[in-house]
Short mmCIF file of C-alpha atoms in Angstrom, two decimals:
data_model
loop_
_atom_site.label_atom_id
_atom_site.label_comp_id
_atom_site.label_asym_id
_atom_site.label_seq_id
_atom_site.Cartn_x
_atom_site.Cartn_y
_atom_site.Cartn_z
CA UNK A 1 20.85 16.12 -6.13
CA UNK A 2 19.33 15.83 -9.53
CA UNK A 3 17.23 18.70 -10.82
CA UNK A 4 13.66 17.45 -11.13
CA UNK A 5 11.77 18.05 -14.27
CA UNK A 6 8.20 17.11 -15.29
CA UNK A 7 5.62 17.23 -18.07
CA UNK A 8 3.36 20.27 -17.49
CA UNK A 9 -0.36 19.45 -17.71
CA UNK A 10 -3.20 21.92 -18.31
CA UNK A 11 -4.33 21.78 -14.66
CA UNK A 12 -0.91 22.95 -13.54
CA UNK A 13 0.22 19.57 -12.25
CA UNK A 14 3.43 17.95 -13.54
CA UNK A 15 4.08 14.34 -14.42
CA UNK A 16 7.25 12.42 -13.78
CA UNK A 17 6.35 9.98 -16.56
CA UNK A 18 4.61 10.44 -19.95
CA UNK A 19 2.69 7.25 -20.34
CA UNK A 20 -0.12 6.26 -22.59
CA UNK A 21 -3.08 4.74 -20.75
CA UNK A 22 -5.01 2.00 -22.53
CA UNK A 23 -8.22 1.76 -20.66
CA UNK A 24 -10.79 -1.08 -21.01
CA UNK A 25 -14.26 -0.03 -19.85
CA UNK A 26 -15.52 -3.57 -19.08
CA UNK A 27 -13.75 -6.91 -18.67
CA UNK A 28 -15.05 -7.95 -22.09
CA UNK A 29 -12.63 -5.43 -23.68
CA UNK A 30 -9.66 -6.39 -21.44
CA UNK A 31 -8.01 -8.84 -23.86
CA UNK A 32 -8.12 -6.41 -26.74
CA UNK A 33 -6.75 -3.59 -24.56
CA UNK A 34 -3.88 -5.83 -23.40
CA UNK A 35 -3.02 -6.90 -26.91
CA UNK A 36 -3.04 -3.25 -28.07
CA UNK A 37 -0.57 -2.22 -25.36
CA UNK A 38 1.65 -5.31 -25.50
CA UNK A 39 4.20 -4.30 -28.17
CA UNK A 40 4.77 -0.99 -26.29
CA UNK A 41 4.06 -2.29 -22.80
CA UNK A 42 6.91 -0.32 -21.17
CA UNK A 43 5.18 2.98 -22.18
CA UNK A 44 1.56 1.97 -22.75
CA UNK A 45 -0.13 0.66 -19.57
CA UNK A 46 -3.40 -1.12 -19.32
CA UNK A 47 -5.93 0.20 -16.73
CA UNK A 48 -9.64 -0.40 -16.63
CA UNK A 49 -12.87 -1.32 -14.90
CA UNK A 50 -14.19 -4.87 -15.14
CA UNK A 51 -17.80 -4.27 -14.17
CA UNK A 52 -20.79 -3.97 -16.54
CA UNK A 53 -23.01 -2.17 -13.94
CA UNK A 54 -22.52 1.57 -13.61
CA UNK A 55 -20.71 2.85 -10.52
CA UNK A 56 -20.09 6.56 -9.71
CA UNK A 57 -16.88 5.76 -7.75
CA UNK A 58 -15.45 3.81 -10.68
CA UNK A 59 -16.40 6.53 -13.13
CA UNK A 60 -14.65 9.13 -10.93
CA UNK A 61 -11.62 6.96 -10.46
CA UNK A 62 -11.16 6.38 -14.22
CA UNK A 63 -11.53 10.07 -14.84
CA UNK A 64 -8.82 10.87 -12.30
CA UNK A 65 -6.50 8.09 -13.57
CA UNK A 66 -6.87 9.03 -17.26
CA UNK A 67 -5.95 12.65 -16.33
CA UNK A 68 -3.15 11.65 -13.89
CA UNK A 69 -0.08 13.88 -14.32
CA UNK A 70 1.96 10.82 -15.42
CA UNK A 71 -0.45 10.19 -18.41
CA UNK A 72 0.14 11.95 -21.70
CA UNK A 73 -2.49 10.24 -23.92
CA UNK A 74 -5.33 7.83 -23.47
CA UNK A 75 -6.99 5.15 -25.65
CA UNK A 76 -10.36 3.92 -24.42
CA UNK A 77 -11.38 0.44 -25.35
CA UNK A 78 -15.11 -0.32 -25.14
CA UNK A 79 -16.93 -3.46 -26.12
CA UNK A 80 -19.89 -1.34 -26.98
CA UNK A 81 -22.74 -2.53 -24.83
CA UNK A 82 -21.34 -1.96 -21.26
CA UNK A 83 -22.90 0.62 -18.90
CA UNK A 84 -19.70 2.63 -18.31
CA UNK A 85 -20.20 6.26 -19.32
CA UNK A 86 -17.50 6.42 -21.94
CA UNK A 87 -18.89 9.64 -23.43
CA UNK A 88 -18.29 11.52 -20.19
CA UNK A 89 -14.78 9.89 -19.69
CA UNK A 90 -13.73 10.85 -23.19
CA UNK A 91 -14.94 14.46 -22.72
CA UNK A 92 -13.08 14.82 -19.36
CA UNK A 93 -9.84 13.60 -21.01
CA UNK A 94 -10.30 15.81 -24.06
CA UNK A 95 -10.87 18.92 -21.85
CA UNK A 96 -7.64 18.11 -20.08
CA UNK A 97 -5.78 18.68 -23.38
CA UNK A 98 -4.61 15.05 -23.81
CA UNK A 99 -5.02 13.14 -27.07
CA UNK A 100 -7.86 10.65 -26.61
CA UNK A 101 -9.54 8.10 -28.84
CA UNK A 102 -12.27 5.63 -28.21
CA UNK A 103 -12.36 2.32 -29.98
CA UNK A 104 -15.64 0.39 -29.80
CA UNK A 105 -14.90 -3.29 -30.55
CA UNK A 106 -18.38 -4.01 -31.84
CA UNK A 107 -18.09 -1.20 -34.36
CA UNK A 108 -14.47 -1.62 -35.20
CA UNK A 109 -14.56 -5.03 -36.90
CA UNK A 110 -13.95 -7.17 -33.80
CA UNK A 111 -10.83 -8.24 -31.98
CA UNK A 112 -8.14 -8.28 -34.71
CA UNK A 113 -9.26 -5.04 -36.46
CA UNK A 114 -9.49 -3.19 -33.14
CA UNK A 115 -6.11 -4.33 -32.02
CA UNK A 116 -4.56 -3.18 -35.27
CA UNK A 117 -6.25 0.25 -35.06
CA UNK A 118 -5.30 0.63 -31.49
CA UNK A 119 -1.67 -0.29 -32.01
CA UNK A 120 -1.37 2.21 -34.87
CA UNK A 121 -2.87 4.89 -32.68
CA UNK A 122 -0.39 4.16 -29.84
CA UNK A 123 2.62 4.16 -32.22
CA UNK A 124 1.60 7.70 -33.40
CA UNK A 125 1.14 8.98 -30.01
CA UNK A 126 4.40 7.59 -28.75
CA UNK A 127 6.19 9.34 -31.53
CA UNK A 128 4.62 12.67 -30.38
CA UNK A 129 5.26 12.05 -26.70
CA UNK A 130 8.94 11.32 -27.38
CA UNK A 131 9.38 14.97 -28.28
CA UNK A 132 7.41 16.38 -25.31
CA UNK A 133 9.26 19.09 -23.43
CA UNK A 134 10.10 18.83 -19.74
CA UNK A 135 9.86 21.83 -17.41
CA UNK A 136 11.64 22.28 -14.00
CA UNK A 137 9.83 20.75 -11.14
CA UNK A 138 10.22 21.20 -7.40
CA UNK A 139 9.98 18.59 -4.60
CA UNK A 140 7.04 20.52 -3.26
CA UNK A 141 5.16 19.57 -6.45
CA UNK A 142 5.41 15.86 -5.73
CA UNK A 143 2.62 13.75 -4.36
CA UNK A 144 3.84 10.49 -2.73
CA UNK A 145 1.76 7.71 -1.41
CA UNK A 146 2.67 4.85 0.96
CA UNK A 147 1.23 1.37 1.40
CA UNK A 148 2.42 -1.77 3.05
CA UNK A 149 1.79 -5.29 1.82
CA UNK A 150 2.85 -8.76 2.80
CA UNK A 151 3.62 -7.29 6.25
CA UNK A 152 5.31 -9.33 8.95
CA UNK A 153 6.72 -8.66 12.41
CA UNK A 154 9.65 -6.78 10.91
CA UNK A 155 7.61 -4.24 8.95
CA UNK A 156 6.70 -2.15 11.91
CA UNK A 157 10.22 -1.88 13.30
CA UNK A 158 12.27 -1.34 10.10
CA UNK A 159 10.60 -0.53 6.77
CA UNK A 160 7.62 1.36 8.05
CA UNK A 161 9.47 3.75 10.44
CA UNK A 162 12.07 4.37 7.72
CA UNK A 163 9.35 5.17 5.16
CA UNK A 164 7.88 7.48 7.92
CA UNK A 165 11.17 9.32 8.17
CA UNK A 166 11.18 9.80 4.38
CA UNK A 167 7.70 11.15 4.62
CA UNK A 168 8.78 13.60 7.32
CA UNK A 169 11.48 14.88 4.99
CA UNK A 170 9.11 15.18 2.02
CA UNK A 171 6.45 17.01 4.05
CA UNK A 172 9.16 19.40 5.35
CA UNK A 173 10.10 20.07 1.69
CA UNK A 174 6.47 20.95 0.95
CA UNK A 175 5.37 17.77 -0.82
CA UNK A 176 1.99 16.13 -0.32
CA UNK A 177 2.20 12.70 1.30
CA UNK A 178 -0.69 10.27 1.61
CA UNK A 179 -0.94 7.28 3.94
CA UNK A 180 -3.90 4.89 4.13
CA UNK A 181 -5.81 1.94 4.88
CA UNK A 182 -8.03 3.00 7.83
CA UNK A 183 -8.72 -0.77 8.22
CA UNK A 184 -5.02 -1.10 9.03
CA UNK A 185 -5.12 1.70 11.60
CA UNK A 186 -7.50 -0.07 13.90
CA UNK A 187 -6.17 0.39 17.36
CA UNK A 188 -4.14 3.55 16.44
CA UNK A 189 -7.14 5.92 16.29
CA UNK A 190 -6.39 7.83 19.54
CA UNK A 191 -2.64 8.39 18.92
CA UNK A 192 -3.33 9.33 15.34
CA UNK A 193 -6.10 11.84 16.26
CA UNK A 194 -3.59 13.68 18.48
CA UNK A 195 -1.64 14.65 15.36
CA UNK A 196 -4.60 16.34 13.58
CA UNK A 197 -4.25 20.02 12.83
CA UNK A 198 -7.68 20.81 14.26
CA UNK A 199 -9.93 19.13 16.89
CA UNK A 200 -12.62 18.73 14.19
CA UNK A 201 -10.20 16.83 12.03
CA UNK A 202 -9.18 14.72 15.03
CA UNK A 203 -12.84 13.60 15.35
CA UNK A 204 -13.07 12.81 11.71
CA UNK A 205 -9.91 10.70 11.81
CA UNK A 206 -11.33 8.74 14.83
CA UNK A 207 -14.60 8.29 13.06
CA UNK A 208 -12.90 7.03 9.88
CA UNK A 209 -11.20 4.21 11.82
CA UNK A 210 -14.37 3.41 13.69
CA UNK A 211 -16.14 3.07 10.32
CA UNK A 212 -13.38 0.72 9.12
CA UNK A 213 -13.65 -1.43 12.25
CA UNK A 214 -17.48 -1.75 11.77
CA UNK A 215 -17.09 -2.51 8.10
CA UNK A 216 -14.54 -5.28 8.55
CA UNK A 217 -16.40 -6.73 11.57
CA UNK A 218 -19.46 -7.11 9.32
CA UNK A 219 -17.43 -8.83 6.67
CA UNK A 220 -15.93 -11.22 9.23
CA UNK A 221 -12.32 -10.70 8.36
CA UNK A 222 -9.87 -7.95 9.27
CA UNK A 223 -7.42 -6.55 6.76
CA UNK A 224 -5.09 -9.36 7.64
CA UNK A 225 -3.79 -12.14 5.47
CA UNK A 226 -2.62 -15.61 6.48
CA UNK A 227 0.98 -14.65 5.65
CA UNK A 228 0.88 -11.82 8.18
CA UNK A 229 0.48 -14.42 10.92
CA UNK A 230 3.23 -16.65 9.45
CA UNK A 231 5.49 -13.60 9.79
CA UNK A 232 4.76 -13.17 13.42
CA UNK A 233 1.84 -10.68 13.45
CA UNK A 234 -0.85 -11.88 15.81
CA UNK A 235 -3.76 -9.42 15.55
CA UNK A 236 -5.01 -6.68 13.32
CA UNK A 237 -4.21 -4.07 15.97
CA UNK A 238 -0.63 -5.24 16.06
CA UNK A 239 -0.33 -5.01 12.29
CA UNK A 240 -1.98 -1.58 12.42
CA UNK A 241 0.53 -0.22 14.96
CA UNK A 242 3.34 -1.27 12.59
CA UNK A 243 1.56 0.16 9.53
CA UNK A 244 0.94 3.41 11.39
CA UNK A 245 4.65 4.02 11.57
CA UNK A 246 4.69 4.74 7.80
CA UNK A 247 2.97 8.01 8.50
CA UNK A 248 6.01 9.46 10.29
CA UNK A 249 5.74 12.30 12.78
CA UNK A 250 4.27 15.20 10.85
CA UNK A 251 1.00 16.87 11.74
CA UNK A 252 -1.91 15.46 9.83
CA UNK A 253 -3.20 18.13 7.50
CA UNK A 254 -6.39 16.47 6.31
CA UNK A 255 -8.49 13.48 5.38
CA UNK A 256 -9.17 12.62 1.77
CA UNK A 257 -11.06 9.88 -0.05
CA UNK A 258 -9.87 8.18 -3.17
CA UNK A 259 -9.74 10.66 -6.07
CA UNK A 260 -9.53 13.78 -3.83
CA UNK A 261 -6.36 15.67 -4.74
CA UNK A 262 -4.47 17.13 -1.72
CA UNK A 263 -4.93 20.94 -2.02
CA UNK A 264 -1.44 21.70 -0.75
CA UNK A 265 1.66 20.07 0.73
CA UNK A 266 1.32 18.16 4.03
CA UNK A 267 0.37 14.72 5.35
CA UNK A 268 -3.02 13.30 4.53
CA UNK A 269 -4.92 10.20 5.57
CA UNK A 270 -6.82 8.49 2.85
CA UNK A 271 -10.14 7.01 3.96
CA UNK A 272 -10.51 3.90 1.70
CA UNK A 273 -13.47 2.31 3.42
CA UNK A 274 -16.83 2.90 1.58
CA UNK A 275 -19.47 4.98 3.20
CA UNK A 276 -23.05 3.68 4.09
CA UNK A 277 -24.10 0.15 4.56
CA UNK A 278 -21.71 -2.64 3.62
CA UNK A 279 -21.90 -3.31 -0.14
CA UNK A 280 -19.76 -4.73 -2.82
CA UNK A 281 -17.51 -6.70 -0.56
CA UNK A 282 -14.04 -5.99 0.87
CA UNK A 283 -12.90 -2.40 0.53
CA UNK A 284 -9.53 -3.14 -1.15
CA UNK A 285 -9.25 -6.73 -2.23
CA UNK A 286 -5.47 -6.69 -2.67
CA UNK A 287 -2.60 -4.29 -2.45
CA UNK A 288 -2.80 -2.81 -5.96
CA UNK A 289 -6.30 -1.53 -5.21
CA UNK A 290 -4.63 0.77 -2.63
CA UNK A 291 -1.94 1.89 -5.09
CA UNK A 292 -4.67 2.66 -7.66
CA UNK A 293 -6.45 4.90 -5.15
CA UNK A 294 -3.16 6.68 -4.31
CA UNK A 295 -2.73 7.43 -8.07
CA UNK A 296 -6.37 8.64 -8.34
CA UNK A 297 -5.43 11.22 -5.70
CA UNK A 298 -2.48 12.30 -7.81
CA UNK A 299 0.39 10.24 -6.29
CA UNK A 300 3.33 10.34 -8.70
CA UNK A 301 4.80 7.24 -7.07
CA UNK A 302 4.06 4.95 -4.05
CA UNK A 303 6.47 3.71 -1.33
CA UNK A 304 5.61 0.01 -0.78
CA UNK A 305 7.01 -1.55 2.46
CA UNK A 306 6.98 -5.32 2.54
CA UNK A 307 8.09 -7.94 5.04
CA UNK A 308 7.04 -11.24 3.40
CA UNK A 309 8.08 -9.97 -0.01
CA UNK A 310 5.59 -8.50 -2.40
CA UNK A 311 6.83 -8.12 -5.97
CA UNK A 312 4.08 -5.92 -7.46
CA UNK A 313 4.53 -2.63 -9.25
CA UNK A 314 1.81 -0.52 -10.83
CA UNK A 315 0.59 0.88 -14.11
CA UNK A 316 1.20 4.58 -14.65
CA UNK A 317 3.11 5.49 -11.45
CA UNK A 318 6.31 3.77 -10.14
CA UNK A 319 6.29 1.72 -7.00
CA UNK A 320 9.44 1.90 -4.76
CA UNK A 321 9.84 -1.37 -2.87
CA UNK A 322 11.26 -1.24 0.65
CA UNK A 323 12.24 -4.60 2.15
CA UNK A 324 11.60 -4.73 5.91
CA UNK A 325 12.90 -8.23 6.50
CA UNK A 326 16.62 -8.90 5.87
CA UNK A 327 16.09 -12.60 5.27
CA UNK A 328 13.47 -11.86 2.61
CA UNK A 329 15.71 -9.21 1.10
CA UNK A 330 18.39 -11.94 0.49
CA UNK A 331 15.80 -14.11 -1.33
CA UNK A 332 14.19 -11.29 -3.41
CA UNK A 333 16.90 -8.66 -3.67
CA UNK A 334 16.33 -8.03 -7.42
CA UNK A 335 12.75 -7.02 -6.58
CA UNK A 336 13.67 -4.64 -3.77
CA UNK A 337 14.80 -0.99 -4.09
CA UNK A 338 15.78 -0.47 -0.48
CA UNK A 339 16.95 -2.96 2.21
CA UNK A 340 15.44 -1.65 5.45
CA UNK A 341 16.26 -5.09 6.95
CA UNK A 342 19.65 -3.63 7.77
CA UNK A 343 17.99 -1.81 10.64
CA UNK A 344 17.09 -5.14 12.25
CA UNK A 345 20.62 -6.42 11.76
CA UNK A 346 22.07 -3.33 13.32
CA UNK A 347 23.79 -2.25 10.15
CA UNK A 348 21.92 0.94 9.58
CA UNK A 349 19.79 3.37 11.56
CA UNK A 350 16.19 4.24 10.79
CA UNK A 351 17.39 7.73 9.88
CA UNK A 352 19.94 6.45 7.44
CA UNK A 353 17.44 4.20 5.63
CA UNK A 354 14.88 7.06 5.72
CA UNK A 355 17.44 9.32 3.96
CA UNK A 356 18.06 6.56 1.39
CA UNK A 357 14.34 6.36 0.65
CA UNK A 358 14.07 10.15 0.35
CA UNK A 359 16.98 10.28 -2.12
CA UNK A 360 15.49 7.45 -4.20
CA UNK A 361 12.20 9.29 -4.34
CA UNK A 362 13.98 12.27 -5.92
CA UNK A 363 15.97 9.95 -8.28
CA UNK A 364 12.78 8.10 -9.42
CA UNK A 365 11.01 11.43 -9.87
CA UNK A 366 14.02 12.47 -12.09
CA UNK A 367 13.47 9.42 -14.30
CA UNK A 368 15.35 6.57 -12.65
CA UNK A 369 13.28 3.37 -12.88
CA UNK A 370 12.34 1.48 -9.74
CA UNK A 371 12.97 -2.28 -9.74
CA UNK A 372 9.40 -3.22 -10.36
CA UNK A 373 9.09 -0.65 -13.09
CA UNK A 374 12.25 -1.81 -14.78
CA UNK A 375 10.92 -5.42 -14.71
CA UNK A 376 7.70 -4.33 -16.44
CA UNK A 377 5.36 -4.76 -13.45
CA UNK A 378 2.24 -2.79 -14.31
CA UNK A 379 -0.49 -4.34 -12.10
CA UNK A 380 -3.85 -2.62 -11.89
CA UNK A 381 -7.16 -3.42 -10.21
CA UNK A 382 -10.34 -1.43 -9.67
CA UNK A 383 -13.64 -2.68 -8.09
CA UNK A 384 -16.96 -1.34 -6.96
CA UNK A 385 -17.26 1.09 -4.06
CA UNK A 386 -19.46 3.99 -2.91
CA UNK A 387 -18.44 7.17 -1.03
CA UNK A 388 -20.04 10.33 0.24
CA UNK A 389 -17.97 13.52 -0.65
CA UNK A 390 -15.76 14.78 2.10
CA UNK A 391 -16.88 17.79 4.13
CA UNK A 392 -15.01 21.12 4.61
CA UNK A 393 -13.61 20.07 8.13
CA UNK A 394 -11.68 17.27 6.38
CA UNK A 395 -9.40 19.82 4.80
CA UNK A 396 -8.84 22.70 7.27
CA UNK A 397 -7.42 25.88 5.65
CA UNK B 1 25.75 -7.59 31.24
CA UNK B 2 22.49 -7.26 29.42
CA UNK B 3 19.42 -8.65 31.12
CA UNK B 4 17.98 -9.74 27.80
CA UNK B 5 19.26 -11.68 24.83
CA UNK B 6 20.62 -9.58 21.95
CA UNK B 7 18.34 -11.55 19.64
CA UNK B 8 15.34 -10.10 21.43
CA UNK B 9 14.23 -6.52 21.06
CA UNK B 10 12.19 -4.46 23.56
CA UNK B 11 10.32 -1.79 21.61
CA UNK B 12 8.77 0.16 24.50
CA UNK B 13 9.38 0.14 28.28
CA UNK B 14 5.76 -0.90 29.06
CA UNK B 15 5.71 -3.85 26.68
CA UNK B 16 5.17 -7.41 27.95
CA UNK B 17 6.52 -8.97 24.73
CA UNK B 18 9.88 -8.92 23.05
CA UNK B 19 10.46 -9.06 19.31
CA UNK B 20 12.62 -11.77 17.81
CA UNK B 21 15.32 -10.10 15.59
CA UNK B 22 17.10 -13.30 14.45
CA UNK B 23 15.74 -16.79 14.20
CA UNK B 24 16.06 -18.93 17.30
CA UNK B 25 16.01 -22.74 17.22
CA UNK B 26 13.95 -25.03 19.38
CA UNK B 27 15.70 -25.90 22.68
CA UNK B 28 18.16 -23.02 22.40
CA UNK B 29 18.63 -21.17 25.70
CA UNK B 30 17.49 -17.62 25.75
CA UNK B 31 17.87 -14.89 28.40
CA UNK B 32 14.78 -12.93 29.27
CA UNK B 33 14.94 -10.29 31.94
CA UNK B 34 17.92 -11.92 33.61
CA UNK B 35 16.42 -15.42 33.52
CA UNK B 36 17.99 -18.17 31.43
CA UNK B 37 15.11 -20.16 29.76
CA UNK B 38 14.79 -22.88 27.20
CA UNK B 39 12.79 -22.05 24.04
CA UNK B 40 10.22 -24.79 23.43
CA UNK B 41 9.66 -24.23 19.71
CA UNK B 42 11.71 -22.56 17.03
CA UNK B 43 10.69 -18.91 16.32
CA UNK B 44 11.45 -16.89 13.19
CA UNK B 45 12.28 -13.22 12.79
CA UNK B 46 9.51 -10.82 13.66
CA UNK B 47 7.71 -13.13 16.16
CA UNK B 48 7.22 -12.35 19.82
CA UNK B 49 8.23 -13.99 23.18
CA UNK B 50 6.67 -13.19 26.54
CA UNK B 51 8.90 -10.74 28.51
CA UNK B 52 7.16 -11.88 31.70
CA UNK B 53 4.35 -14.26 32.53
CA UNK B 54 1.07 -13.00 31.04
CA UNK B 55 -2.23 -14.36 32.51
CA UNK B 56 -5.24 -15.23 30.40
CA UNK B 57 -7.39 -12.12 30.07
CA UNK B 58 -4.46 -9.66 30.42
CA UNK B 59 -3.64 -7.17 27.68
CA UNK B 60 -0.74 -8.01 25.43
CA UNK B 61 1.42 -4.79 24.97
CA UNK B 62 3.82 -4.01 22.13
CA UNK B 63 4.98 -0.58 20.89
CA UNK B 64 3.59 0.58 24.24
CA UNK B 65 0.07 -0.12 22.96
CA UNK B 66 -2.41 -3.01 23.46
CA UNK B 67 -2.28 -5.49 20.50
CA UNK B 68 -4.78 -7.98 21.88
CA UNK B 69 -5.78 -10.06 24.94
CA UNK B 70 -4.06 -13.25 26.23
CA UNK B 71 -6.46 -16.17 25.55
CA UNK B 72 -4.36 -18.51 27.68
CA UNK B 73 -1.73 -18.19 30.44
CA UNK B 74 1.62 -17.42 28.77
CA UNK B 75 4.73 -18.37 30.72
CA UNK B 76 7.81 -16.03 30.57
CA UNK B 77 9.90 -16.64 27.41
CA UNK B 78 7.09 -18.51 25.61
CA UNK B 79 6.11 -17.80 21.99
CA UNK B 80 3.23 -15.27 21.96
CA UNK B 81 1.08 -15.68 18.86
CA UNK B 82 -2.35 -16.62 17.55
CA UNK B 83 -2.59 -19.73 19.83
CA UNK B 84 -2.57 -17.60 22.99
CA UNK B 85 -3.67 -14.08 21.92
CA UNK B 86 -6.91 -12.83 20.42
CA UNK B 87 -7.73 -9.53 18.73
CA UNK B 88 -9.91 -7.04 20.59
CA UNK B 89 -11.30 -6.15 17.13
CA UNK B 90 -11.68 -8.92 14.48
CA UNK B 91 -10.53 -12.54 14.74
CA UNK B 92 -7.28 -13.44 12.98
CA UNK B 93 -7.47 -15.73 9.98
CA UNK B 94 -4.57 -18.12 9.40
CA UNK B 95 -3.78 -21.09 7.15
CA UNK B 96 -2.30 -23.14 9.91
CA UNK B 97 -4.89 -25.92 9.98
CA UNK B 98 -5.04 -26.18 6.18
CA UNK B 99 -1.23 -26.31 5.97
CA UNK B 100 -0.94 -28.95 8.71
CA UNK B 101 -3.57 -31.14 7.02
CA UNK B 102 -1.87 -30.72 3.63
CA UNK B 103 1.54 -31.59 5.09
CA UNK B 104 0.21 -34.76 6.79
CA UNK B 105 -1.63 -35.86 3.67
CA UNK B 106 1.40 -35.17 1.47
CA UNK B 107 4.05 -36.19 3.93
CA UNK B 108 5.76 -32.84 3.48
CA UNK B 109 8.47 -31.89 5.94
CA UNK B 110 8.02 -28.53 7.62
CA UNK B 111 10.25 -25.99 6.03
#
């Protein structure tokens, strides 16, 4: 096994990458940010928030993402008149010890001049980051998320249980693992609650799924895309039971919300459905919104199980793609890191594929690029939400 | 000899559906619980067939858990999907009608 090493940050966390984040603070600055990052797009990733109205959730998410352990420097790109609190964001990043600069397009001479300034800043930072020292890192210092997307009837019997086995191994080794989408756990609330470390947490887990069921019922659609049905999934509860298998068998140590960092190793459920009345639309409008929330809670990488064949990656933190469906694997093999479809064909056991995923997690942590990462996928999306803070019973000692 | 086709997978003993683990063509014979049955329509990997007759209003069980309610009587061996099962939570959205209308309008053969 490769010895892991990471980039030590001032908060004690370690990164498995040393990226520059180029963050636009309103959609109006998106093009300029993209142009700034483009020549160095393998190392400089664009993230941002498109809205011009202020939002506490988005502010918190951007603060977490800009101080993510995989981020070594941050360039903020502001149009100048948006409501985003760039002053606070810049202060948080500066206090974390990272190099940070804010370019305001309206005061920097417009598009071309801002792009030139930004590119020069990035070039200088990349030169510094290239000499950054790595320190030894243990598996127990990893935070790994899991999502599924483009699910079909194979996901729940191959890719998701195999990802669950890998999660069991990681939790055993002391890592923090996060699973999510309470809207895709509808129908699993009782069996999931039995795995909570305390009765109080069990109630909280049940309540989080009930909240999701109410929320989606109000919106009129479940977390269920047309392609899920093409792939043989009939109802949201069927999709949920398959998705639930990603969580493995470990006890559930706590419930977190996007941006909460797991306080220690263990398995955590992320509650992604906003609190309060239904506002701002669907909780997570596409798969990358979930990956972004995993990163905001410190995930170094995300395991992504897909049946229909999602090709996305992510800015800042690698995505490991696990193909559940062997027919899809044949069509999209260059996009897939792991072929869990072999389980359906009877060519591998769930344990064997779980072991393969676990080994790959360590290799990617050690610097090996995942398929989506090597192909330059760096998707990112962040939209409006609102949450109440979690209570003490969500994270039992 | 196995009572059920190798192409069909029983996930949990209480299930009343079987999961299709390899595509099966329309008209192909399948063996379900010892009975040889014809399959009326082609089904692709990941879809479900009825392990036994399921009456309208009965729960549909997979992974040993309820995944919805039969909205029509389902004969043994028949395809179990959105046309004969509804969610007990939120209705399922599909593009079936839009795709069918598009294919008729554009004379596209089903792939």
